[in-house]
Short mmCIF file of C-alpha atoms in Angstrom, two decimals:
data_model
loop_
_atom_site.label_atom_id
_atom_site.label_comp_id
_atom_site.label_asym_id
_atom_site.label_seq_id
_atom_site.Cartn_x
_atom_site.Cartn_y
_atom_site.Cartn_z
CA UNK N 1 10.72 60.03 66.07
CA UNK N 2 9.53 56.42 65.68
CA UNK N 3 8.44 54.65 62.42
CA UNK N 4 5.05 54.29 63.85
CA UNK N 5 4.62 58.03 64.94
CA UNK N 6 6.17 59.11 61.27
CA UNK N 7 3.38 56.59 59.58
CA UNK N 8 0.89 58.07 61.52
CA UNK N 9 2.15 61.39 60.04
CA UNK N 10 2.34 60.32 56.87
CA UNK N 11 -1.20 58.97 57.12
CA UNK N 12 -2.56 62.60 58.00
CA UNK N 13 -0.70 63.96 55.37
CA UNK N 14 -2.16 62.02 53.02
CA UNK N 15 -5.78 62.19 54.55
CA UNK N 16 -5.34 66.00 54.33
CA UNK N 17 -3.89 66.40 50.54
CA UNK N 18 -7.12 63.85 49.34
CA UNK N 19 -9.31 66.21 51.67
CA UNK N 20 -7.65 69.16 49.96
CA UNK N 21 -7.72 67.93 46.26
CA UNK N 22 -11.54 66.98 47.37
CA UNK N 23 -12.22 70.83 47.78
CA UNK N 24 -10.53 72.08 44.57
CA UNK N 25 -12.36 69.53 42.13
CA UNK N 26 -15.85 70.82 44.32
CA UNK N 27 -14.78 74.32 43.46
CA UNK N 28 -13.93 73.81 40.25
CA UNK N 29 -17.21 71.62 39.40
CA UNK N 30 -18.90 75.28 40.48
CA UNK N 31 -17.25 77.43 38.75
CA UNK N 32 -19.42 77.27 35.69
CA UNK N 33 -22.96 76.96 37.71
CA UNK N 34 -21.41 80.12 39.48
CA UNK N 35 -20.49 82.20 36.38
CA UNK N 36 -23.75 80.96 34.77
CA UNK N 37 -26.51 81.61 37.91
CA UNK N 38 -24.55 84.68 38.60
CA UNK N 39 -24.97 86.05 34.57
CA UNK N 40 -28.45 85.01 34.55
CA UNK N 41 -28.84 87.18 37.87
CA UNK N 42 -26.97 89.94 36.14
CA UNK N 43 -29.41 89.80 32.99
CA UNK N 44 -32.62 89.60 34.81
CA UNK N 45 -31.91 93.12 36.05
CA UNK N 46 -33.99 96.20 34.67
CA UNK N 47 -30.71 97.89 34.84
CA UNK N 48 -28.74 94.94 32.16
CA UNK N 49 -31.74 94.88 29.94
CA UNK N 50 -31.72 98.35 29.27
CA UNK N 51 -27.92 97.85 28.62
CA UNK N 52 -28.94 95.08 26.10
CA UNK N 53 -31.23 96.51 24.86
CA UNK N 54 -30.85 100.56 24.55
CA UNK N 55 -27.40 100.67 25.37
CA UNK N 56 -27.99 102.36 28.64
CA UNK N 57 -26.62 102.45 32.29
CA UNK N 58 -23.75 99.65 31.03
CA UNK N 59 -21.60 98.91 33.36
CA UNK N 60 -17.74 99.89 33.37
CA UNK N 61 -16.54 96.31 33.90
CA UNK N 62 -13.75 95.24 31.42
CA UNK N 63 -15.13 91.74 30.10
CA UNK N 64 -11.59 90.70 30.10
CA UNK N 65 -11.55 90.98 33.97
CA UNK N 66 -14.27 89.06 33.48
CA UNK N 67 -12.51 85.99 31.36
CA UNK N 68 -9.23 86.56 33.55
CA UNK N 69 -11.29 85.86 36.73
CA UNK N 70 -12.48 82.65 34.82
CA UNK N 71 -9.28 81.71 33.87
CA UNK N 72 -7.41 82.25 36.94
CA UNK N 73 -9.86 80.37 39.04
CA UNK N 74 -9.70 77.18 36.24
CA UNK N 75 -6.05 77.07 36.13
CA UNK N 76 -5.78 77.11 39.88
CA UNK N 77 -8.49 74.95 40.10
CA UNK N 78 -6.72 72.10 38.02
CA UNK N 79 -3.21 72.50 39.06
CA UNK N 80 -4.86 71.88 42.95
CA UNK N 81 -6.30 68.93 41.55
CA UNK N 82 -4.10 67.19 39.95
CA UNK N 83 -0.54 68.35 41.01
CA UNK N 84 0.92 65.21 42.78
CA UNK N 85 1.76 66.00 46.27
CA UNK N 86 5.23 64.47 46.04
CA UNK N 87 6.46 67.17 43.74
CA UNK N 88 4.49 70.37 45.61
CA UNK N 89 7.50 73.09 45.54
CA UNK N 90 7.06 74.13 49.35
CA UNK N 91 4.38 73.27 52.33
CA UNK N 92 0.67 74.91 51.91
CA UNK N 93 1.36 74.84 47.94
CA UNK N 94 -2.52 72.79 47.15
CA UNK N 95 -3.81 75.42 50.12
CA UNK N 96 -2.52 78.41 48.87
CA UNK N 97 -3.87 77.58 45.12
CA UNK N 98 -7.36 76.33 46.73
CA UNK N 99 -7.66 80.20 48.43
CA UNK N 100 -6.69 82.09 45.07
CA UNK N 101 -9.17 79.65 42.78
CA UNK N 102 -12.09 80.28 45.79
CA UNK N 103 -10.97 83.87 45.42
CA UNK N 104 -11.26 84.15 41.53
CA UNK N 105 -14.72 82.21 41.67
CA UNK N 106 -15.67 84.91 44.37
CA UNK N 107 -14.20 87.72 41.85
CA UNK N 108 -15.90 86.41 39.47
CA UNK N 109 -19.41 86.06 41.03
CA UNK N 110 -18.87 89.90 42.02
CA UNK N 111 -17.76 90.91 38.32
CA UNK N 112 -20.73 89.62 36.61
CA UNK N 113 -23.26 90.44 39.33
CA UNK N 114 -21.80 94.37 38.75
CA UNK N 115 -23.70 94.08 35.51
CA UNK N 116 -27.07 94.43 37.07
#
C-alpha cells in the first residue's frame, strides 16, 4: 500500500468519524425535546389526566426505567461525541454507542408515551 492510498483511507476515516460525531450531537440535542414532547403528548391524554387527578388507570411503568433510559441515552451520546478517535477500544466503537444512544432515546419516548 502506498502513502497516497493510506492518506485517502485516513481522510475517509476522519470524515466518517466526523459524521458519526455530528450524528451523536444531533441525537443528544434532540434528547430533551423528545422527552418533553412525549411527556406533553402523554399528559394531554384523558387517561393520564385521570391518573394525575384521581389516581385511576395509571401506567405500570416504573419511573426508574424512564430515568435510566434518559441517562443511558445521555451518557452514550456524550461518549460518542467526545471520545477521541485515536483512543477507541475497537473499530466501530462510536457506531455502537450511537446505536445504543438512539435506541435508548426511542425507548424513553415509548415509556413516556405509555402513560397516555
